[in-house]
XYZ file of C-alpha atoms in Angstrom:
684
model
C 0.040 0.493 -0.331
C 2.451 2.630 1.024
C 5.324 3.651 -1.911
C 7.327 4.815 0.573
C 8.497 1.362 2.500
C 11.522 0.937 3.216
C 13.904 -1.927 3.826
C 16.849 -2.174 5.242
C 19.609 -5.412 5.949
C 20.573 -6.972 8.779
C 23.500 -5.028 10.930
C 25.480 -5.550 14.196
C 24.630 -1.279 16.036
C 26.995 0.927 16.112
C 28.639 2.377 18.503
C 26.519 5.098 18.237
C 23.353 3.448 17.103
C 24.089 1.310 20.912
C 23.826 4.454 22.217
C 21.127 5.988 21.416
C 19.125 2.558 21.655
C 20.233 2.560 25.737
C 19.298 5.453 25.478
C 15.927 4.500 25.541
C 16.292 1.394 27.531
C 16.403 -0.598 23.811
C 18.822 -2.580 25.182
C 22.408 -2.658 27.281
C 26.137 -3.512 26.485
C 26.048 -7.242 27.194
C 25.565 -8.028 23.253
C 22.158 -9.116 23.520
C 20.942 -5.752 21.687
C 23.696 -6.930 18.765
C 21.964 -9.970 18.987
C 18.300 -8.350 18.629
C 19.265 -5.761 16.268
C 20.826 -8.170 14.177
C 17.763 -10.022 14.086
C 15.938 -7.312 13.400
C 17.135 -4.168 11.353
C 17.871 -0.908 12.169
C 15.785 1.906 13.993
C 14.269 3.503 11.818
C 13.974 6.679 13.139
C 17.040 7.450 13.708
C 17.215 8.014 9.872
C 14.161 9.547 9.289
C 13.891 12.075 12.314
C 15.943 14.743 10.782
C 14.339 14.790 7.732
C 10.711 14.131 8.985
C 10.833 16.448 11.884
C 10.251 19.825 10.327
C 7.489 18.033 8.947
C 5.696 16.845 12.075
C 7.083 20.081 13.248
C 4.319 21.822 11.081
C 1.914 19.462 11.568
C 1.868 20.669 14.756
C 1.798 23.775 14.000
C -1.034 23.487 12.268
C -2.672 21.204 14.918
C -1.894 24.168 18.104
C -3.725 26.313 15.087
C -6.435 24.369 15.143
C -7.047 24.718 11.926
C -8.619 21.180 12.319
C -12.498 23.640 13.211
C -11.773 24.921 9.679
C -12.322 21.386 8.338
C -8.480 20.775 7.087
C -8.345 17.072 8.352
C -4.348 16.492 9.293
C -2.599 13.485 9.172
C -2.721 11.792 12.744
C -1.891 8.573 14.582
C -4.603 8.121 16.589
C -4.331 5.278 19.955
C -7.218 3.384 21.024
C -8.632 0.708 22.805
C -10.573 -1.391 25.142
C -9.992 -0.443 29.102
C -6.798 -1.952 30.345
C -5.861 -3.430 26.751
C -2.305 -1.557 28.049
C -2.354 1.599 25.732
C -0.542 3.359 28.488
C 2.092 1.120 29.091
C 2.829 0.645 25.015
C 2.859 4.787 25.407
C 5.427 5.189 28.279
C 7.838 2.411 26.345
C 7.756 4.831 23.065
C 8.430 8.050 25.465
C 10.258 6.282 28.152
C 8.258 8.612 30.514
C 5.712 7.567 33.436
C 2.054 8.289 32.164
C -0.600 7.954 34.790
C -2.320 4.414 35.332
C -4.910 3.232 37.803
C -8.453 1.174 37.803
C -10.637 2.593 35.753
C -10.334 5.237 32.801
C -6.781 6.689 33.251
C -6.855 9.316 30.163
C -9.800 11.211 30.290
C -9.059 13.969 28.025
C -7.557 13.427 24.329
C -3.563 13.259 25.014
C -1.513 14.795 22.461
C 2.026 13.328 22.854
C 4.148 15.177 20.901
C 7.470 13.026 20.753
C 10.719 14.799 19.825
C 14.315 13.762 19.773
C 16.196 15.906 21.453
C 20.443 16.563 21.480
C 20.990 17.427 24.854
C 21.170 14.754 27.609
C 18.497 16.519 29.312
C 15.230 15.614 29.119
C 12.328 18.432 28.871
C 8.958 17.840 29.466
C 6.061 20.522 28.774
C 1.850 19.974 28.792
C 0.249 22.507 26.846
C -3.526 23.187 27.742
C -6.634 26.012 28.585
C -4.248 28.628 26.885
C -1.418 27.600 29.012
C 2.424 25.960 29.260
C 2.713 23.938 32.451
C 7.037 22.926 32.610
C 7.780 19.126 34.040
C 10.252 16.694 34.448
C 10.091 12.739 34.027
C 10.076 12.426 38.174
C 6.795 14.576 38.496
C 4.709 14.518 34.735
C 2.446 11.756 35.898
C 0.968 14.329 38.737
C 1.033 17.350 36.071
C -0.773 15.236 33.239
C -3.501 14.357 36.365
C -4.044 18.008 37.744
C -4.785 19.372 33.407
C -6.868 16.962 33.653
C -8.762 17.924 36.751
C -8.847 21.430 35.648
C -10.368 20.083 31.982
C -12.369 17.256 33.566
C -12.994 18.192 36.736
C -12.858 15.871 38.994
C -14.640 13.324 39.002
C -14.376 10.253 36.733
C -15.526 12.096 33.709
C -14.156 12.710 30.574
C -13.413 15.978 28.163
C -12.917 16.110 24.681
C -10.867 18.468 25.014
C -7.388 17.805 24.070
C -4.031 17.975 26.411
C -0.973 18.221 24.895
C 1.738 16.751 25.703
C 5.601 17.925 24.350
C 8.766 15.820 25.360
C 12.103 16.255 23.970
C 14.544 13.867 24.495
C 18.004 11.887 23.323
C 16.712 8.921 21.504
C 12.440 9.432 21.034
C 11.297 8.218 17.997
C 9.576 11.124 16.235
C 6.078 10.733 16.841
C 2.594 13.029 17.471
C 0.398 11.076 18.948
C -3.210 11.313 20.498
C -3.806 9.200 22.666
C -7.823 7.941 23.470
C -10.004 7.847 26.884
C -10.210 3.592 26.882
C -13.223 2.384 25.673
C -15.665 0.737 28.588
C -19.383 -0.656 28.974
C -19.893 -0.674 32.278
C -19.370 2.424 33.808
C -17.995 2.648 37.018
C -18.810 5.094 40.321
C -18.588 8.268 39.876
C -19.264 7.959 35.635
C -22.075 9.099 33.996
C -24.045 6.386 32.713
C -23.688 7.283 29.502
C -19.718 6.956 29.248
C -20.424 4.613 27.043
C -21.260 6.790 24.266
C -19.093 9.780 25.289
C -16.323 7.757 24.863
C -17.818 6.201 21.426
C -18.404 10.173 20.110
C -14.781 10.999 20.532
C -12.908 8.274 19.895
C -14.957 7.861 16.140
C -14.326 11.662 16.437
C -11.055 11.326 15.060
C -10.539 7.511 13.580
C -13.347 9.122 11.185
C -11.557 10.919 8.943
C -8.604 8.985 6.477
C -5.980 11.011 7.540
C -6.009 9.479 10.742
C -3.446 6.878 11.147
C -5.182 4.362 13.730
C -3.367 2.822 15.778
C -5.106 0.111 18.230
C -4.031 -1.574 21.085
C -5.596 -5.025 21.775
C -4.408 -7.379 24.336
C -2.919 -10.927 23.888
C -5.542 -12.086 26.543
C -8.959 -11.768 24.761
C -9.684 -12.739 21.248
C -9.658 -9.999 18.877
C -13.238 -10.209 17.383
C -14.352 -9.339 20.078
C -12.594 -6.113 21.151
C -15.033 -3.523 20.795
C -11.747 -0.798 19.315
C -11.235 -3.790 16.676
C -15.157 -2.662 16.337
C -14.993 1.086 15.568
C -12.587 0.323 13.943
C -13.653 -1.792 11.731
C -16.442 0.655 11.084
C -14.681 3.979 9.349
C -11.412 1.298 8.053
C -13.688 -1.824 6.313
C -10.741 -2.422 4.964
C -7.912 -2.342 7.356
C -5.276 -0.177 5.602
C -4.886 2.686 7.967
C -4.987 0.738 11.069
C -2.138 -0.610 12.840
C -2.043 -3.931 15.724
C -0.087 -3.317 19.118
C -0.526 -6.478 20.543
C 0.474 -6.381 24.367
C 1.185 -8.373 26.968
C 2.074 -11.737 25.124
C 4.205 -12.968 28.456
C 0.799 -13.455 29.958
C -0.706 -15.528 26.934
C 1.655 -16.421 24.351
C -0.070 -19.655 23.612
C -1.859 -18.796 19.845
C -0.648 -15.609 19.612
C 1.342 -16.398 16.311
C -1.552 -18.035 15.103
C -3.852 -15.290 15.760
C -1.243 -12.623 14.341
C -0.439 -14.061 11.350
C -4.082 -15.272 10.659
C -5.647 -11.352 10.586
C -9.361 -12.922 11.720
C -9.792 -8.810 11.964
C -8.194 -7.197 9.042
C -5.697 -5.761 9.911
C -4.336 -3.809 7.116
C -0.907 -2.757 8.319
C 0.002 -5.231 10.172
C 0.634 -6.517 13.867
C 3.163 -5.427 16.626
C 3.109 -7.820 18.969
C 5.445 -5.791 22.509
C 5.908 -6.680 26.646
C 4.822 -4.501 28.858
C 6.391 -3.334 31.530
C 6.135 -5.118 34.604
C 6.355 -4.057 37.936
C 9.362 -1.612 38.862
C 10.264 -2.368 35.930
C 12.824 0.658 34.308
C 12.222 1.027 30.551
C 16.486 -0.816 30.066
C 16.021 -3.258 31.531
C 11.816 -3.954 29.891
C 13.278 -3.692 27.204
C 15.854 -6.098 28.047
C 13.783 -8.509 29.219
C 11.016 -7.602 25.758
C 13.982 -9.123 23.454
C 14.941 -12.269 25.901
C 11.334 -12.952 25.705
C 10.477 -13.089 21.583
C 14.382 -14.550 21.692
C 14.366 -18.042 23.623
C 10.153 -18.569 25.191
C 9.379 -21.376 23.044
C 6.698 -20.185 21.764
C 6.678 -16.724 21.015
C 10.306 -16.929 20.330
C 8.760 -18.825 16.480
C 6.956 -15.185 15.873
C 9.039 -13.434 13.220
C 11.211 -10.220 14.797
C 9.874 -8.115 12.379
C 6.628 -7.868 14.353
C 8.260 -7.230 18.055
C 9.417 -5.739 20.066
C 9.023 -1.715 20.528
C 12.232 -0.547 18.326
C 10.102 -2.645 15.731
C 6.686 -0.175 16.145
C 8.572 3.016 17.103
C 10.073 1.470 13.327
C 6.611 1.039 12.039
C 5.007 4.025 13.211
C 7.303 6.559 12.040
C 7.428 4.979 8.814
C 3.901 5.149 8.199
C 4.012 8.860 9.840
C 6.234 9.829 6.958
C 4.185 8.568 4.195
C 1.287 9.559 5.817
C 2.383 13.207 6.225
C 4.493 12.599 2.363
C 0.763 11.648 1.876
C -1.364 14.774 2.835
C 0.742 17.678 2.636
C 0.412 18.865 -0.662
C -3.711 17.836 -0.185
C -3.524 20.811 3.292
C -1.774 23.172 1.314
C -4.672 23.310 -1.129
C -7.375 22.831 1.427
C -5.889 26.081 3.332
C -5.378 27.878 0.047
C -9.377 26.632 -1.086
C -10.926 27.706 2.368
C -8.858 30.089 2.836
C -10.546 31.859 -1.007
C -13.941 31.389 0.070
C -13.727 32.733 3.397
C -11.888 36.348 1.900
C -15.047 36.295 -1.096
C -17.533 35.447 1.981
C -15.919 38.443 4.133
C -16.168 40.995 1.217
C -19.375 39.588 0.573
C -20.573 41.452 4.339
C -21.575 45.059 3.721
C -19.036 47.406 4.773
C -18.476 48.228 8.284
C -19.984 52.033 9.474
C -17.702 53.543 11.529
C -18.367 57.508 10.847
C -21.590 59.278 10.113
C -19.812 59.926 6.751
C -19.770 56.199 5.841
C -22.890 55.484 6.897
C -23.990 57.916 4.179
C -22.007 57.010 2.012
C -23.195 53.751 1.999
C -26.841 54.754 2.838
C -26.482 56.532 -0.828
C -24.965 53.738 -2.432
C -27.834 51.205 -1.372
C -30.055 53.606 -2.981
C -28.726 53.600 -5.535
C -28.213 50.142 -6.689
C -32.109 49.393 -5.991
C -32.996 52.862 -7.878
C -30.727 50.877 -11.389
C -31.747 47.659 -9.739
C -36.096 48.507 -10.285
C -35.808 50.120 -13.539
C -34.312 47.443 -15.416
C -36.571 44.938 -13.206
C -39.877 47.425 -13.365
C -39.544 49.325 -16.231
C -36.708 48.459 -18.797
C -37.727 44.431 -18.939
C -34.150 43.700 -17.988
C -33.128 40.646 -15.926
C -29.937 39.544 -16.335
C -29.408 39.971 -12.067
C -32.234 37.483 -11.900
C -31.938 35.240 -15.191
C -33.186 31.896 -13.728
C -35.992 33.605 -11.064
C -38.653 34.091 -12.715
C -40.666 35.770 -10.266
C -38.188 39.179 -10.998
C -38.748 39.243 -15.127
C -41.270 42.271 -13.194
C -42.336 43.246 -16.894
C -43.076 39.899 -18.396
C -44.681 38.999 -15.159
C -47.081 42.902 -15.173
C -48.342 41.250 -18.732
C -48.801 38.525 -18.181
C -51.182 39.486 -15.556
C -52.963 42.373 -18.099
C -52.724 39.830 -20.430
C -55.349 37.699 -17.579
C -57.611 41.480 -17.228
C -58.399 41.608 -20.107
C -60.044 37.500 -20.684
C -61.682 37.958 -17.413
C -63.074 41.052 -18.558
C -64.015 39.284 -21.807
C -65.197 36.182 -19.987
C -67.754 38.545 -17.441
C -69.250 40.269 -20.069
C -71.105 37.625 -21.065
C -75.403 37.532 -22.542
C -77.126 37.537 -19.154
C -80.800 38.487 -20.159
C -80.698 34.849 -21.413
C -82.515 34.666 -24.907
C -81.447 36.794 -27.085
C -82.735 40.841 -27.839
C -85.255 40.167 -24.690
C -83.189 42.791 -22.944
C -83.298 45.453 -25.709
C -86.750 45.032 -25.702
C -88.004 45.059 -22.445
C -86.126 48.393 -21.975
C -87.247 49.844 -25.631
C -90.957 49.468 -24.035
C -90.023 51.420 -21.344
C -88.377 53.740 -22.867
C -90.828 54.650 -25.711
C -92.181 57.698 -25.344
C -94.046 60.824 -27.370
C -92.009 60.707 -30.516
C -91.025 59.510 -33.742
C -90.698 55.668 -34.402
C -87.665 55.353 -35.934
C -85.207 56.767 -32.953
C -83.349 54.702 -30.667
C -83.770 56.096 -27.397
C -80.383 57.058 -25.685
C -81.390 56.288 -22.675
C -82.193 52.512 -23.605
C -78.678 51.815 -24.478
C -77.236 53.573 -21.295
C -79.454 51.521 -18.286
C -78.222 48.349 -20.898
C -73.893 50.327 -20.879
C -74.616 50.250 -17.193
C -75.752 46.999 -16.766
C -72.660 45.777 -18.216
C -70.361 48.186 -16.514
C -72.035 46.999 -13.423
C -71.157 42.934 -13.866
C -67.158 44.299 -14.275
C -66.372 47.131 -11.963
C -65.047 44.656 -9.254
C -62.407 43.412 -11.398
C -60.038 46.447 -12.701
C -60.145 46.852 -9.046
C -58.729 43.205 -8.246
C -56.622 42.752 -10.554
C -55.005 46.508 -9.188
C -54.124 44.991 -5.075
C -52.984 42.426 -7.748
C -50.565 44.081 -9.523
C -49.215 46.629 -6.883
C -49.154 43.389 -4.599
C -46.243 42.255 -7.032
C -44.852 44.997 -7.542
C -44.768 45.657 -3.762
C -43.068 42.165 -3.421
C -40.418 43.081 -5.918
C -39.040 45.947 -4.410
C -38.973 45.161 -1.030
C -37.126 41.988 -2.110
C -35.259 44.267 -4.154
C -34.463 46.791 -1.413
C -33.330 43.885 1.004
C -30.302 42.460 -1.953
C -29.457 45.717 -2.018
C -29.007 46.278 2.030
C -28.239 43.039 3.256
C -26.440 42.688 6.172
C -27.898 46.638 7.557
C -30.151 44.897 9.877
C -31.073 48.644 11.289
C -32.107 49.860 8.016
C -33.460 47.039 6.565
C -36.987 47.576 9.107
C -36.576 51.110 8.177
C -37.008 50.628 4.444
C -39.249 47.909 4.399
C -41.132 49.488 5.868
C -40.893 52.959 3.595
C -41.539 50.954 0.917
C -44.865 48.838 2.125
C -46.442 52.462 2.924
C -45.575 53.779 -0.198
C -46.652 50.467 -1.924
C -50.052 51.015 -0.033
C -50.359 54.478 -0.766
C -50.271 54.067 -4.061
C -52.206 50.735 -4.366
C -55.172 53.164 -2.844
C -54.246 55.980 -5.433
C -54.883 53.732 -8.327
C -57.519 51.561 -6.935
C -59.345 55.324 -6.691
C -58.567 55.805 -10.511
C -59.527 52.766 -11.955
C -63.120 53.860 -9.725
C -63.212 56.660 -12.046
C -62.902 55.158 -14.970
C -65.857 52.189 -14.471
C -67.665 55.140 -13.634
C -67.208 57.266 -16.383
C -68.031 54.632 -18.471
C -71.213 54.670 -16.604
C -71.569 58.020 -16.566
C -72.088 58.730 -20.970
C -71.499 57.119 -24.161
C -68.643 58.320 -26.159
C -65.273 57.015 -28.214
C -64.151 58.963 -31.139
C -62.748 55.716 -31.734
C -63.350 55.101 -36.342
C -63.239 51.442 -35.054
C -66.756 51.671 -33.342
C -68.560 53.110 -36.289
C -66.637 50.368 -38.628
C -67.502 47.769 -36.415
C -71.081 48.183 -35.993
C -71.548 48.964 -40.222
C -70.672 45.056 -40.020
C -72.531 43.993 -37.595
C -75.508 45.452 -38.795
C -74.844 44.341 -42.120
C -76.166 40.647 -40.718
C -79.805 42.063 -40.078
C -81.389 41.736 -43.690
C -80.236 37.569 -43.560
C -81.499 38.025 -40.150
C -84.911 38.806 -40.260
C -85.477 36.409 -43.228
C -83.900 33.496 -41.436
C -85.551 34.357 -38.282
C -89.297 32.418 -39.967
C -87.388 29.250 -40.560
C -84.239 28.734 -37.928
C -85.000 28.576 -34.053
C -81.612 29.038 -33.914
C -78.972 31.641 -35.973
C -75.212 32.657 -35.359
C -74.379 35.770 -35.213
C -71.403 37.616 -35.550
C -70.479 39.231 -32.341
C -72.594 37.402 -30.240
C -72.438 33.351 -31.242
C -75.127 31.000 -31.532
C -78.842 32.028 -30.042
C -82.031 31.029 -29.692
C -84.590 33.160 -32.113
C -88.188 31.450 -32.058
C -89.715 33.196 -29.367
C -88.446 36.489 -31.516
C -91.461 35.615 -34.279
C -94.283 36.857 -31.936
C -92.640 40.792 -31.954
C -93.161 42.936 -35.462
C -90.544 44.040 -37.571
C -89.838 47.673 -36.398
C -88.735 46.401 -33.073
C -86.862 43.130 -34.183
C -85.132 46.054 -36.189
C -84.660 48.181 -33.162
C -82.981 45.364 -30.966
C -81.668 44.225 -33.516
C -79.280 48.086 -33.606
C -78.959 48.514 -30.117
C -77.581 45.058 -29.772
C -75.023 45.670 -32.269
C -74.553 49.463 -31.031
C -73.820 47.874 -27.676
C -71.641 45.292 -28.973
C -69.438 47.413 -30.813
C -69.086 49.934 -28.226
C -68.772 47.089 -25.934
C -65.714 46.637 -27.104
C -64.455 49.708 -26.910
C -65.293 50.288 -23.288
C -62.678 46.874 -21.869
C -60.162 47.982 -24.416
C -60.757 51.349 -22.917
C -60.243 49.776 -19.121
C -57.677 47.896 -20.082
C -55.177 50.080 -22.160
C -55.866 52.920 -18.970
C -54.881 50.421 -16.685
C -51.744 49.683 -18.880
C -51.150 53.395 -18.970
C -51.562 54.284 -15.386
C -49.777 51.753 -13.758
C -46.343 51.901 -16.132
C -46.652 56.090 -14.827
C -47.191 55.103 -11.373
C -43.984 52.864 -11.720
C -42.086 55.102 -13.059
C -43.194 57.371 -10.583
C -41.790 55.130 -8.163
C -38.888 54.344 -9.555
C -37.631 57.739 -10.247
C -37.826 60.040 -7.122
C -41.262 58.684 -4.598
C -39.471 55.476 -3.038
C -36.469 58.014 -2.518
C -38.193 60.599 -0.434
C -40.227 57.891 0.894
C -37.852 56.044 2.604
C -35.433 59.090 3.402
C -39.041 61.056 5.072
C -38.957 57.615 7.338
C -35.465 56.880 8.248
C -35.678 60.504 9.718
C -39.029 60.951 11.089
C -39.260 59.990 14.783
C -39.366 56.075 14.377
C -36.882 56.436 11.668
C -33.415 57.043 13.873
C -31.892 58.824 12.155
C -28.354 57.840 9.648
C -26.867 57.100 12.862
C -28.928 54.141 13.311
C -26.142 52.335 10.327
C -23.968 52.210 12.624
C -25.106 50.058 14.832
C -24.247 47.017 12.969
C -26.573 43.481 13.499
C -25.604 41.297 15.769
C -25.769 38.285 12.827
C -23.369 40.101 11.107
C -21.248 41.570 13.047
C -21.119 37.785 14.846
C -19.857 36.650 10.963
C -17.182 39.119 10.372
C -15.901 37.811 13.807
C -16.123 34.163 12.415
C -15.322 35.347 9.198
C -11.535 37.623 10.437
C -10.774 34.748 13.293
C -10.898 32.063 10.177
C -9.116 33.485 8.072
C -6.194 34.517 10.453
C -5.814 30.553 11.472
C -5.909 30.211 7.518
C -2.764 33.452 7.085
C -1.203 31.888 9.748
C -1.382 28.271 8.215
C -0.801 28.825 5.210
C 2.767 31.095 5.492
C 3.242 27.871 7.952
C 2.838 25.126 5.341
C 4.355 27.231 2.885
C 7.810 27.652 4.741
C 8.233 23.773 4.675
C 6.819 23.345 0.777
C 9.861 25.097 -0.255
C 12.074 23.682 0.921
C 10.384 20.069 -0.035
C 9.929 18.391 -3.648
C 6.228 17.701 -4.819
C 6.548 15.508 -7.002
C 3.451 14.048 -8.533
C 1.800 16.223 -5.737
C 3.324 13.522 -3.139
C 6.233 15.011 -0.876
C 9.665 13.568 -1.472
C 11.216 13.074 1.449
C 14.383 11.905 -0.456
C 14.421 8.226 1.960
């Protein structure tokens, strides 16, 4: 799987190598270390440290900057295991220091262990937590870790997800950064919360889920591996096992069948196994490593296990190699993610309204908002341009207003039906009631007006309904554009929205009055200078001779301008009355077309005129009056940034600062290394 796998020939340990091994307690001077080293290989961290340390420092600095809060995962060795599996012993052996031990959960917070090769013979240790650094030493480190844990997680037996960092600078340690997590327990002991298992599981899953994480699964040789809860958890996120390494502790306590366990690999550990012996009692680290070497060399069962997978030195070698490969693979991706996230956040910050420091800034912003709103509304409501909202058809205002006017015209015609029932009966009744002492061949004007007024009354509500629909739509567009252009100025939005709604309400009321006047004017008199009226009337009257002739033989006739009508009932009336009624109906039909067209045209012209007034001056005047009025608060209100915008601005500024620092950190290391094919070349 890993392209950087390095195989070193077996060699006798050089004096300097022996000294380095001895400083970690990995051997002695009596030749056993030489014999053991021959059987394994030179610890790889001896070769890697100088090259890996800058990469590790970079990742550690990124972790200190909390870049993971930005969704950028870092390559991490995560140590997990069931309670009492021996995690602490393994980490102690790698670091050469003592860690808290005892019954129950010893690790109650994520412990980030940063091991660093140190040139000085004197170790340097310190803890980092809660924005403080506490220096310690090998004698007091255990107590200091316990004190820090209590400060972070409390003095009970509960756990916390707030990490504690332990930095160990010591001669001979491998350059590693690992995160030790609380041990998995299903049954809470006294003082632990009832949901301790769920809390621990949540922390573990958070750390092992990212694909950049390497899972160091600590298993006890005394248990069946498939039953271990830590195995189940790691298999949930790493089914293939390609990023899981297993450490088998307590090999001396359960040697029977251990070889079969690690070679059968029933639990799919892709990075393999390393079997180790735990330090027992008061053994020194030197004694523990010597006993470990002797155990795997001479035990009648354990000696059969391949020397390439036994011992703390081998574990250190594997961890350093795996860590190096992970860093090499992940670092270019981290650089890209930092740059991408930084670009997104800067762009998002630039979209926020400018922070206003004084009245001059506020006035400038206010005028900009009014200007941009006016220009947008001119495009949308007057010029019919919709480049600002190409996909939102509701914002294509001229087209939508035209649709409403077309629907208005259709509805006027649909409501203008012949409610008199049988053809010409309304005209005949009106003519009979309007007759007087006069010449018989004149049509009384009162009769015409009576029929006209009845028809106008039938459709009188329709213009008002459509005026309200039109202004409701215009109002929604105006408010949307205003809110869009004043986004982020919450204190201004309420004022401008109120002003826009007030203005729309006023203009709607004015338009309603206007169309009601139009309706009343149509009721009042009959007049048009449109030549279409006479042309249309003449054409309709040309049907009269055929109407009279066909009336004798047919009960139904097709009349242009009216449609198919019943005519059988008209035979009982004399010819003079029928001629007058037919003439009256044709006049009404021709004139009614003029009336309907006039109602539509007048409303359309009035609407265009009103929208022009709204956009070109009325709206700005209304907003200024509202802002400067007793309830507006004046231009100073713009200086009060809304809490949501202020919070977002602060969050973005902190994120950008963090990402810029991260970019600088990774930039320094990337300038020093080569990345052919997107991978870091460690030159190993």
